Amino acid sequence: MDPHLLRTFTAVARLRSFSAAAAELGYTQSAVSQQVAALEADLGVRLLQRRPVAPTEAGERLLAYAGPILLRLATARADVARLGTPRPGPLRVGATPLAAPSAAALAAAQPARGLVLRVGPRADLVQQVGSDELDVGLLDGFVTPSDPLPVVEAGLIATAPHDEQPAVVALPRSHPLAGRSGLSLADLAVARWIDAPDVAAPLPQLRAAAGADGFRPAVRYDGTDAAGLLAAVAAGHGLAVLPAGPVRGHPGLVGVDLVTPRLMHRIEAVRPAEPAGDRRVRPAGA
């Protein structure tokens, strides 16, 4: 399977448009159509409906494989290039919004390099480390104490614990439940919630953790600014599950412990891994 054809197919499927994929990839629309047709001929199955553009059942199945395949290829290319040409310059760190304050500790370990910090959503971070856009990523998430933080499989990518603290329900100080010592997540299923998937614990995850329906959003927060979300909770627009530190440090908020289930906010450092064996670069033919 030609990875160039696979990349073109994924772009068309994601954008739902041959012309938009052509503009993104720098091809003509005719070339994009020919590449998708070539991949379909290779696999012997129709991958995309044309009008409207949408993946077929076979196309959806291929998309489940395509992301990890393309990510591993990008990681392999970046890792080999890194061996031959060590990158000078500042430490390039990517961080999810709640992990960004931890970037200073990484920079302090290498003060001579300086720091370039990029803050963005969770979905892109592992891919950017794998493709050598970043030297290290700080990825955060909400998990039970015994569960690992889910990380996309990308080949030679290593993760290491960086920080962990309890997750709490963020409430305005005037909220009727603000005086409680602990709360059950299931008891909050019908509360007003702020849907902030790039900052707070995602509502589908809370629904699954509580084993209860509900957790419907009263407000959608599409930003990546944690301070803005804290202000929205303090103003009474809805609840959110967040790490204890920033909530309890906010003058307008109370952070009440989750007792059932107990959730932790975990930050892990994501870096290129060292493969087994000798990584010294040898001349060609040696």
PDB file of C-alpha atoms in Angstrom:
ATOM      1  CA  MET A   1       0.000   0.000   0.000  1.00  0.00           C
ATOM      2  CA  ASP A   2       1.565   3.286  -1.139  1.00  0.00           C
ATOM      3  CA  PRO A   3       1.727   5.715   1.828  1.00  0.00           C
ATOM      4  CA  HIS A   4       1.344   8.701  -0.518  1.00  0.00           C
ATOM      5  CA  LEU A   5      -1.978   7.324  -1.717  1.00  0.00           C
ATOM      6  CA  LEU A   6      -3.005   6.578   1.854  1.00  0.00           C
ATOM      7  CA  ARG A   7      -2.194  10.139   2.915  1.00  0.00           C
ATOM      8  CA  THR A   8      -4.266  11.543   0.066  1.00  0.00           C
ATOM      9  CA  PHE A   9      -7.204   9.296   0.930  1.00  0.00           C
ATOM     10  CA  THR A  10      -7.161  10.358   4.592  1.00  0.00           C
ATOM     11  CA  ALA A  11      -7.105  14.042   3.602  1.00  0.00           C
ATOM     12  CA  VAL A  12     -10.150  13.616   1.347  1.00  0.00           C
ATOM     13  CA  ALA A  13     -12.004  11.635   4.010  1.00  0.00           C
ATOM     14  CA  ARG A  14     -11.216  14.192   6.715  1.00  0.00           C
ATOM     15  CA  LEU A  15     -12.151  17.226   4.616  1.00  0.00           C
ATOM     16  CA  ARG A  16     -15.057  15.519   2.815  1.00  0.00           C
ATOM     17  CA  SER A  17     -13.884  17.187  -0.389  1.00  0.00           C
ATOM     18  CA  PHE A  18     -11.520  16.334  -3.235  1.00  0.00           C
ATOM     19  CA  SER A  19     -10.913  20.020  -4.028  1.00  0.00           C
ATOM     20  CA  ALA A  20     -10.167  20.936  -0.401  1.00  0.00           C
ATOM     21  CA  ALA A  21      -7.759  17.984  -0.116  1.00  0.00           C
ATOM     22  CA  ALA A  22      -6.046  19.081  -3.332  1.00  0.00           C
ATOM     23  CA  ALA A  23      -5.556  22.596  -1.943  1.00  0.00           C
ATOM     24  CA  GLU A  24      -4.178  21.261   1.354  1.00  0.00           C
ATOM     25  CA  LEU A  25      -1.785  18.783  -0.287  1.00  0.00           C
ATOM     26  CA  GLY A  26      -0.683  21.017  -3.166  1.00  0.00           C
ATOM     27  CA  TYR A  27      -2.035  18.738  -5.909  1.00  0.00           C
ATOM     28  CA  THR A  28      -4.574  19.305  -8.645  1.00  0.00           C
ATOM     29  CA  GLN A  29      -8.058  17.952  -8.020  1.00  0.00           C
ATOM     30  CA  SER A  30      -7.556  15.533 -10.909  1.00  0.00           C
ATOM     31  CA  ALA A  31      -4.385  14.166  -9.294  1.00  0.00           C
ATOM     32  CA  VAL A  32      -6.198  13.629  -5.990  1.00  0.00           C
ATOM     33  CA  SER A  33      -9.011  11.763  -7.761  1.00  0.00           C
ATOM     34  CA  GLN A  34      -6.492   9.573  -9.582  1.00  0.00           C
ATOM     35  CA  GLN A  35      -4.622   8.756  -6.366  1.00  0.00           C
ATOM     36  CA  VAL A  36      -7.803   7.746  -4.544  1.00  0.00           C
ATOM     37  CA  ALA A  37      -8.854   5.653  -7.540  1.00  0.00           C
ATOM     38  CA  ALA A  38      -5.414   3.989  -7.588  1.00  0.00           C
ATOM     39  CA  LEU A  39      -5.705   3.078  -3.895  1.00  0.00           C
ATOM     40  CA  GLU A  40      -9.205   1.683  -4.452  1.00  0.00           C
ATOM     41  CA  ALA A  41      -7.912  -0.380  -7.387  1.00  0.00           C
ATOM     42  CA  ASP A  42      -5.026  -1.680  -5.271  1.00  0.00           C
ATOM     43  CA  LEU A  43      -7.376  -2.778  -2.471  1.00  0.00           C
ATOM     44  CA  GLY A  44     -10.180  -3.896  -4.771  1.00  0.00           C
ATOM     45  CA  VAL A  45     -12.887  -2.003  -2.889  1.00  0.00           C
ATOM     46  CA  ARG A  46     -14.619   1.397  -3.011  1.00  0.00           C
ATOM     47  CA  LEU A  47     -13.321   3.597  -0.191  1.00  0.00           C
ATOM     48  CA  LEU A  48     -15.222   6.840  -0.767  1.00  0.00           C
ATOM     49  CA  GLN A  49     -18.686   7.756  -1.882  1.00  0.00           C
ATOM     50  CA  ARG A  50     -18.401  10.611  -4.358  1.00  0.00           C
ATOM     51  CA  ARG A  51     -21.611  12.625  -3.941  1.00  0.00           C
ATOM     52  CA  PRO A  52     -21.543  13.619  -1.173  1.00  0.00           C
ATOM     53  CA  VAL A  53     -17.953  12.701  -0.360  1.00  0.00           C
ATOM     54  CA  ALA A  54     -17.909  10.316   2.602  1.00  0.00           C
ATOM     55  CA  PRO A  55     -16.059   7.124   3.568  1.00  0.00           C
ATOM     56  CA  THR A  56     -17.737   3.825   2.767  1.00  0.00           C
ATOM     57  CA  GLU A  57     -17.739   1.046   5.363  1.00  0.00           C
ATOM     58  CA  ALA A  58     -14.432  -0.172   3.909  1.00  0.00           C
ATOM     59  CA  GLY A  59     -13.111   3.388   3.961  1.00  0.00           C
ATOM     60  CA  GLU A  60     -13.974   3.779   7.645  1.00  0.00           C
ATOM     61  CA  ARG A  61     -12.172   0.529   8.374  1.00  0.00           C
ATOM     62  CA  LEU A  62      -9.072   1.729   6.510  1.00  0.00           C
ATOM     63  CA  LEU A  63      -9.120   5.071   8.348  1.00  0.00           C
ATOM     64  CA  ALA A  64      -8.772   3.205  11.645  1.00  0.00           C
ATOM     65  CA  TYR A  65      -5.423   1.851  10.374  1.00  0.00           C
ATOM     66  CA  ALA A  66      -4.311   4.883   8.374  1.00  0.00           C
ATOM     67  CA  GLY A  67      -3.632   7.298  11.242  1.00  0.00           C
ATOM     68  CA  PRO A  68      -1.274   5.008  13.176  1.00  0.00           C
ATOM     69  CA  ILE A  69       0.450   3.871   9.946  1.00  0.00           C
ATOM     70  CA  LEU A  70       1.161   7.420   8.756  1.00  0.00           C
ATOM     71  CA  LEU A  71       2.230   8.497  12.226  1.00  0.00           C
ATOM     72  CA  ARG A  72       4.701   5.623  12.517  1.00  0.00           C
ATOM     73  CA  LEU A  73       6.156   6.488   9.102  1.00  0.00           C
ATOM     74  CA  ALA A  74       6.595  10.129  10.105  1.00  0.00           C
ATOM     75  CA  THR A  75       8.183   9.047  13.384  1.00  0.00           C
ATOM     76  CA  ALA A  76      10.604   6.720  11.607  1.00  0.00           C
ATOM     77  CA  ARG A  77      11.662   9.440   9.163  1.00  0.00           C
ATOM     78  CA  ALA A  78      12.186  11.978  11.949  1.00  0.00           C
ATOM     79  CA  ASP A  79      14.095   9.527  14.155  1.00  0.00           C
ATOM     80  CA  VAL A  80      16.552   8.558  11.408  1.00  0.00           C
ATOM     81  CA  ALA A  81      17.095  12.209  10.452  1.00  0.00           C
ATOM     82  CA  ARG A  82      17.686  13.101  14.099  1.00  0.00           C
ATOM     83  CA  LEU A  83      20.595  10.643  14.329  1.00  0.00           C
ATOM     84  CA  GLY A  84      22.509  12.264  11.505  1.00  0.00           C
ATOM     85  CA  THR A  85      21.780  15.909  12.277  1.00  0.00           C
ATOM     86  CA  PRO A  86      21.403  16.765  15.979  1.00  0.00           C
ATOM     87  CA  ARG A  87      19.154  19.807  16.330  1.00  0.00           C
ATOM     88  CA  PRO A  88      20.678  22.897  17.967  1.00  0.00           C
ATOM     89  CA  GLY A  89      18.672  25.772  19.305  1.00  0.00           C
ATOM     90  CA  PRO A  90      16.004  26.131  21.979  1.00  0.00           C
ATOM     91  CA  LEU A  91      14.093  23.269  23.531  1.00  0.00           C
ATOM     92  CA  ARG A  92      10.803  22.946  21.641  1.00  0.00           C
ATOM     93  CA  VAL A  93       8.077  21.946  24.085  1.00  0.00           C
ATOM     94  CA  GLY A  94       4.450  21.339  23.278  1.00  0.00           C
ATOM     95  CA  ALA A  95       1.919  21.212  26.083  1.00  0.00           C
ATOM     96  CA  THR A  96      -1.775  20.792  26.610  1.00  0.00           C
ATOM     97  CA  PRO A  97      -3.310  23.806  28.402  1.00  0.00           C
ATOM     98  CA  LEU A  98      -3.273  22.343  31.919  1.00  0.00           C
ATOM     99  CA  ALA A  99       0.250  20.975  31.423  1.00  0.00           C
ATOM    100  CA  ALA A 100       1.780  24.231  30.148  1.00  0.00           C
ATOM    101  CA  PRO A 101       2.901  25.528  33.585  1.00  0.00           C
ATOM    102  CA  SER A 102       5.104  22.424  33.944  1.00  0.00           C
ATOM    103  CA  ALA A 103       7.174  23.396  30.893  1.00  0.00           C
ATOM    104  CA  ALA A 104       9.345  25.707  32.991  1.00  0.00           C
ATOM    105  CA  ALA A 105      10.774  22.708  34.863  1.00  0.00           C
ATOM    106  CA  LEU A 106      11.922  21.136  31.588  1.00  0.00           C
ATOM    107  CA  ALA A 107      13.589  24.344  30.464  1.00  0.00           C
ATOM    108  CA  ALA A 108      15.319  24.751  33.843  1.00  0.00           C
ATOM    109  CA  ALA A 109      17.093  21.412  33.306  1.00  0.00           C
ATOM    110  CA  GLN A 110      18.719  22.781  30.105  1.00  0.00           C
ATOM    111  CA  PRO A 111      19.112  26.529  30.752  1.00  0.00           C
ATOM    112  CA  ALA A 112      21.602  27.066  27.927  1.00  0.00           C
ATOM    113  CA  ARG A 113      19.090  26.051  25.254  1.00  0.00           C
ATOM    114  CA  GLY A 114      16.206  28.357  26.047  1.00  0.00           C
ATOM    115  CA  LEU A 115      12.580  27.416  25.513  1.00  0.00           C
ATOM    116  CA  VAL A 116       9.955  27.615  22.775  1.00  0.00           C
ATOM    117  CA  LEU A 117       6.532  26.628  24.133  1.00  0.00           C
ATOM    118  CA  ARG A 118       3.557  25.697  21.977  1.00  0.00           C
ATOM    119  CA  VAL A 119       0.209  25.196  23.741  1.00  0.00           C
ATOM    120  CA  GLY A 120      -2.445  23.208  21.939  1.00  0.00           C
ATOM    121  CA  PRO A 121      -5.020  20.410  22.092  1.00  0.00           C
ATOM    122  CA  ARG A 122      -4.230  16.873  23.213  1.00  0.00           C
ATOM    123  CA  ALA A 123      -4.952  15.282  19.826  1.00  0.00           C
ATOM    124  CA  ASP A 124      -1.921  16.725  17.979  1.00  0.00           C
ATOM    125  CA  LEU A 125       0.814  16.495  20.575  1.00  0.00           C
ATOM    126  CA  VAL A 126       2.113  12.930  20.117  1.00  0.00           C
ATOM    127  CA  GLN A 127       2.157  13.322  16.349  1.00  0.00           C
ATOM    128  CA  GLN A 128       4.199  16.531  16.621  1.00  0.00           C
ATOM    129  CA  VAL A 129       6.776  14.814  18.837  1.00  0.00           C
ATOM    130  CA  GLY A 130       6.940  11.831  16.508  1.00  0.00           C
ATOM    131  CA  SER A 131       7.443  13.974  13.409  1.00  0.00           C
ATOM    132  CA  ASP A 132      10.170  16.068  15.099  1.00  0.00           C
ATOM    133  CA  GLU A 133       8.162  19.278  15.257  1.00  0.00           C
ATOM    134  CA  LEU A 134       8.695  19.149  19.029  1.00  0.00           C
ATOM    135  CA  ASP A 135      11.509  17.844  21.232  1.00  0.00           C
ATOM    136  CA  VAL A 136       9.161  16.929  24.077  1.00  0.00           C
ATOM    137  CA  GLY A 137       5.461  17.083  24.771  1.00  0.00           C
ATOM    138  CA  LEU A 138       3.583  17.422  28.043  1.00  0.00           C
ATOM    139  CA  LEU A 139       0.342  15.514  27.734  1.00  0.00           C
ATOM    140  CA  ASP A 140      -2.357  15.577  30.401  1.00  0.00           C
ATOM    141  CA  GLY A 141      -5.504  13.606  31.086  1.00  0.00           C
ATOM    142  CA  PHE A 142      -7.919  12.378  33.735  1.00  0.00           C
ATOM    143  CA  VAL A 143      -7.673   8.738  34.815  1.00  0.00           C
ATOM    144  CA  THR A 144      -8.430   6.492  37.760  1.00  0.00           C
ATOM    145  CA  PRO A 145      -5.373   5.984  40.014  1.00  0.00           C
ATOM    146  CA  SER A 146      -4.588   2.542  38.551  1.00  0.00           C
ATOM    147  CA  ASP A 147      -5.083   3.361  34.853  1.00  0.00           C
ATOM    148  CA  PRO A 148      -2.394   4.561  32.437  1.00  0.00           C
ATOM    149  CA  LEU A 149      -2.796   7.790  30.497  1.00  0.00           C
ATOM    150  CA  PRO A 150      -3.909   6.819  26.973  1.00  0.00           C
ATOM    151  CA  VAL A 151      -1.241   7.693  24.389  1.00  0.00           C
ATOM    152  CA  VAL A 152      -1.508   7.131  20.636  1.00  0.00           C
ATOM    153  CA  GLU A 153       0.830   4.362  19.431  1.00  0.00           C
ATOM    154  CA  ALA A 154       3.497   6.054  17.328  1.00  0.00           C
ATOM    155  CA  GLY A 155       6.504   3.747  17.246  1.00  0.00           C
ATOM    156  CA  LEU A 156       9.594   5.045  19.041  1.00  0.00           C
ATOM    157  CA  ILE A 157       7.784   7.300  21.496  1.00  0.00           C
ATOM    158  CA  ALA A 158       8.465   7.043  25.231  1.00  0.00           C
ATOM    159  CA  THR A 159       6.344   8.435  28.049  1.00  0.00           C
ATOM    160  CA  ALA A 160       7.348   9.161  31.627  1.00  0.00           C
ATOM    161  CA  PRO A 161       5.353  10.458  34.612  1.00  0.00           C
ATOM    162  CA  HIS A 162       5.803  14.183  35.147  1.00  0.00           C
ATOM    163  CA  ASP A 163       3.139  15.257  37.649  1.00  0.00           C
ATOM    164  CA  GLU A 164      -0.047  13.972  39.259  1.00  0.00           C
ATOM    165  CA  GLN A 165      -2.694  15.471  41.534  1.00  0.00           C
ATOM    166  CA  PRO A 166      -6.293  14.724  42.491  1.00  0.00           C
ATOM    167  CA  ALA A 167      -9.116  15.814  40.211  1.00  0.00           C
ATOM    168  CA  VAL A 168     -11.873  17.842  41.862  1.00  0.00           C
ATOM    169  CA  VAL A 169     -15.280  19.223  40.953  1.00  0.00           C
ATOM    170  CA  ALA A 170     -14.872  22.967  40.422  1.00  0.00           C
ATOM    171  CA  LEU A 171     -17.770  24.912  41.962  1.00  0.00           C
ATOM    172  CA  PRO A 172     -18.484  28.611  42.523  1.00  0.00           C
ATOM    173  CA  ARG A 173     -18.105  29.535  46.193  1.00  0.00           C
ATOM    174  CA  SER A 174     -21.835  30.286  46.311  1.00  0.00           C
ATOM    175  CA  HIS A 175     -22.861  26.837  45.021  1.00  0.00           C
ATOM    176  CA  PRO A 176     -25.061  24.772  47.414  1.00  0.00           C
ATOM    177  CA  LEU A 177     -22.584  21.874  47.269  1.00  0.00           C
ATOM    178  CA  ALA A 178     -19.481  23.984  47.897  1.00  0.00           C
ATOM    179  CA  GLY A 179     -19.372  23.027  51.586  1.00  0.00           C
ATOM    180  CA  ARG A 180     -19.277  19.271  50.978  1.00  0.00           C
ATOM    181  CA  SER A 181     -16.139  17.301  51.848  1.00  0.00           C
ATOM    182  CA  GLY A 182     -16.659  14.930  48.926  1.00  0.00           C
ATOM    183  CA  LEU A 183     -19.001  14.246  46.012  1.00  0.00           C
ATOM    184  CA  SER A 184     -20.090  11.234  43.987  1.00  0.00           C
ATOM    185  CA  LEU A 185     -19.852  11.860  40.273  1.00  0.00           C
ATOM    186  CA  ALA A 186     -23.103  10.007  39.566  1.00  0.00           C
ATOM    187  CA  ASP A 187     -24.980  12.429  41.842  1.00  0.00           C
ATOM    188  CA  LEU A 188     -23.942  15.297  39.544  1.00  0.00           C
ATOM    189  CA  ALA A 189     -25.226  13.765  36.312  1.00  0.00           C
ATOM    190  CA  VAL A 190     -28.081  16.279  35.964  1.00  0.00           C
ATOM    191  CA  ALA A 191     -26.035  19.336  36.986  1.00  0.00           C
ATOM    192  CA  ARG A 192     -25.169  22.146  34.579  1.00  0.00           C
ATOM    193  CA  TRP A 193     -21.808  21.319  32.990  1.00  0.00           C
ATOM    194  CA  ILE A 194     -19.341  23.255  30.867  1.00  0.00           C
ATOM    195  CA  ASP A 195     -18.142  21.182  27.922  1.00  0.00           C
ATOM    196  CA  ALA A 196     -14.433  22.083  27.623  1.00  0.00           C
ATOM    197  CA  PRO A 197     -12.807  19.003  26.043  1.00  0.00           C
ATOM    198  CA  ASP A 198      -9.380  20.602  25.532  1.00  0.00           C
ATOM    199  CA  VAL A 199      -9.074  21.762  29.146  1.00  0.00           C
ATOM    200  CA  ALA A 200     -11.365  19.924  31.583  1.00  0.00           C
ATOM    201  CA  ALA A 201     -12.247  16.240  31.849  1.00  0.00           C
ATOM    202  CA  PRO A 202     -14.370  15.493  28.746  1.00  0.00           C
ATOM    203  CA  LEU A 203     -18.047  14.960  29.486  1.00  0.00           C
ATOM    204  CA  PRO A 204     -18.248  11.560  27.696  1.00  0.00           C
ATOM    205  CA  GLN A 205     -15.431  10.370  29.978  1.00  0.00           C
ATOM    206  CA  LEU A 206     -17.349  11.549  33.054  1.00  0.00           C
ATOM    207  CA  ARG A 207     -20.482   9.788  31.804  1.00  0.00           C
ATOM    208  CA  ALA A 208     -18.540   6.542  31.400  1.00  0.00           C
ATOM    209  CA  ALA A 209     -16.739   6.885  34.734  1.00  0.00           C
ATOM    210  CA  ALA A 210     -19.988   7.508  36.608  1.00  0.00           C
ATOM    211  CA  GLY A 211     -21.860   4.739  34.799  1.00  0.00           C
ATOM    212  CA  ALA A 212     -24.784   7.126  34.465  1.00  0.00           C
ATOM    213  CA  ASP A 213     -26.496   9.025  31.695  1.00  0.00           C
ATOM    214  CA  GLY A 214     -26.540  12.808  31.837  1.00  0.00           C
ATOM    215  CA  PHE A 215     -23.558  15.212  31.960  1.00  0.00           C
ATOM    216  CA  ARG A 216     -25.182  17.341  29.272  1.00  0.00           C
ATOM    217  CA  PRO A 217     -23.412  20.591  28.418  1.00  0.00           C
ATOM    218  CA  ALA A 218     -25.015  23.872  29.398  1.00  0.00           C
ATOM    219  CA  VAL A 219     -22.105  25.790  27.846  1.00  0.00           C
ATOM    220  CA  ARG A 220     -19.591  24.807  25.167  1.00  0.00           C
ATOM    221  CA  TYR A 221     -16.066  26.133  25.783  1.00  0.00           C
ATOM    222  CA  ASP A 222     -13.900  25.712  22.695  1.00  0.00           C
ATOM    223  CA  GLY A 223     -10.882  27.588  24.033  1.00  0.00           C
ATOM    224  CA  THR A 224      -7.595  26.273  25.365  1.00  0.00           C
ATOM    225  CA  ASP A 225      -7.219  29.010  27.993  1.00  0.00           C
ATOM    226  CA  ALA A 226      -7.592  27.400  31.403  1.00  0.00           C
ATOM    227  CA  ALA A 227      -8.009  30.805  33.079  1.00  0.00           C
ATOM    228  CA  GLY A 228     -11.046  31.518  30.921  1.00  0.00           C
ATOM    229  CA  LEU A 229     -12.659  28.230  31.922  1.00  0.00           C
ATOM    230  CA  LEU A 230     -12.017  28.887  35.627  1.00  0.00           C
ATOM    231  CA  ALA A 231     -13.648  32.297  35.262  1.00  0.00           C
ATOM    232  CA  ALA A 232     -16.691  30.743  33.556  1.00  0.00           C
ATOM    233  CA  VAL A 233     -17.130  28.248  36.396  1.00  0.00           C
ATOM    234  CA  ALA A 234     -16.709  30.984  39.015  1.00  0.00           C
ATOM    235  CA  ALA A 235     -19.388  33.041  37.232  1.00  0.00           C
ATOM    236  CA  GLY A 236     -21.864  30.177  37.633  1.00  0.00           C
ATOM    237  CA  HIS A 237     -22.115  29.025  34.007  1.00  0.00           C
ATOM    238  CA  GLY A 238     -21.573  25.363  34.914  1.00  0.00           C
ATOM    239  CA  LEU A 239     -19.344  22.784  36.611  1.00  0.00           C
ATOM    240  CA  ALA A 240     -16.106  21.190  35.420  1.00  0.00           C
ATOM    241  CA  VAL A 241     -13.743  18.477  36.652  1.00  0.00           C
ATOM    242  CA  LEU A 242     -10.239  19.930  36.872  1.00  0.00           C
ATOM    243  CA  PRO A 243      -6.968  19.351  38.742  1.00  0.00           C
ATOM    244  CA  ALA A 244      -7.052  20.480  42.363  1.00  0.00           C
ATOM    245  CA  GLY A 245      -4.156  22.975  42.128  1.00  0.00           C
ATOM    246  CA  PRO A 246      -5.557  25.671  39.832  1.00  0.00           C
ATOM    247  CA  VAL A 247      -9.094  25.325  41.240  1.00  0.00           C
ATOM    248  CA  ARG A 248      -8.112  25.728  44.889  1.00  0.00           C
ATOM    249  CA  GLY A 249      -5.792  28.578  43.985  1.00  0.00           C
ATOM    250  CA  HIS A 250      -8.667  30.559  42.423  1.00  0.00           C
ATOM    251  CA  PRO A 251     -10.387  33.071  44.735  1.00  0.00           C
ATOM    252  CA  GLY A 252     -13.857  32.451  43.286  1.00  0.00           C
ATOM    253  CA  LEU A 253     -13.826  28.657  43.271  1.00  0.00           C
ATOM    254  CA  VAL A 254     -14.061  25.680  45.602  1.00  0.00           C
ATOM    255  CA  GLY A 255     -12.632  22.305  44.603  1.00  0.00           C
ATOM    256  CA  VAL A 256     -14.573  19.413  46.145  1.00  0.00           C
ATOM    257  CA  ASP A 257     -12.954  15.967  46.118  1.00  0.00           C
ATOM    258  CA  LEU A 258     -14.433  13.229  43.970  1.00  0.00           C
ATOM    259  CA  VAL A 259     -14.895  10.183  46.192  1.00  0.00           C
ATOM    260  CA  THR A 260     -16.728   7.923  43.714  1.00  0.00           C
ATOM    261  CA  PRO A 261     -14.968   7.311  41.423  1.00  0.00           C
ATOM    262  CA  ARG A 262     -11.657   8.797  42.424  1.00  0.00           C
ATOM    263  CA  LEU A 263      -9.977  10.488  39.472  1.00  0.00           C
ATOM    264  CA  MET A 264      -6.448  11.804  39.090  1.00  0.00           C
ATOM    265  CA  HIS A 265      -5.109  14.484  36.785  1.00  0.00           C
ATOM    266  CA  ARG A 266      -1.876  13.159  35.322  1.00  0.00           C
ATOM    267  CA  ILE A 267       0.809  14.839  33.209  1.00  0.00           C
ATOM    268  CA  GLU A 268       3.283  12.723  31.252  1.00  0.00           C
ATOM    269  CA  ALA A 269       6.331  13.772  29.268  1.00  0.00           C
ATOM    270  CA  VAL A 270       6.375  12.383  25.718  1.00  0.00           C
ATOM    271  CA  ARG A 271       9.753  12.117  23.982  1.00  0.00           C
ATOM    272  CA  PRO A 272      11.408  10.200  21.140  1.00  0.00           C
ATOM    273  CA  ALA A 273      12.500   6.849  22.579  1.00  0.00           C
ATOM    274  CA  GLU A 274      15.897   5.211  22.362  1.00  0.00           C
ATOM    275  CA  PRO A 275      15.550   1.905  20.478  1.00  0.00           C
ATOM    276  CA  ALA A 276      17.336  -1.179  21.732  1.00  0.00           C
ATOM    277  CA  GLY A 277      20.887  -1.560  20.531  1.00  0.00           C
ATOM    278  CA  ASP A 278      23.648   0.843  19.544  1.00  0.00           C
ATOM    279  CA  ARG A 279      22.361   4.169  18.189  1.00  0.00           C
ATOM    280  CA  ARG A 280      25.735   5.457  16.959  1.00  0.00           C
ATOM    281  CA  VAL A 281      25.644   6.543  13.338  1.00  0.00           C
ATOM    282  CA  ARG A 282      27.959   4.453  11.158  1.00  0.00           C
ATOM    283  CA  PRO A 283      29.215   5.449   7.697  1.00  0.00           C
ATOM    284  CA  ALA A 284      27.370   3.841   4.791  1.00  0.00           C
ATOM    285  CA  GLY A 285      28.849   0.435   4.014  1.00  0.00           C
ATOM    286  CA  ALA A 286      30.584   0.142   7.395  1.00  0.00           C
TER     287      ALA A 286
END
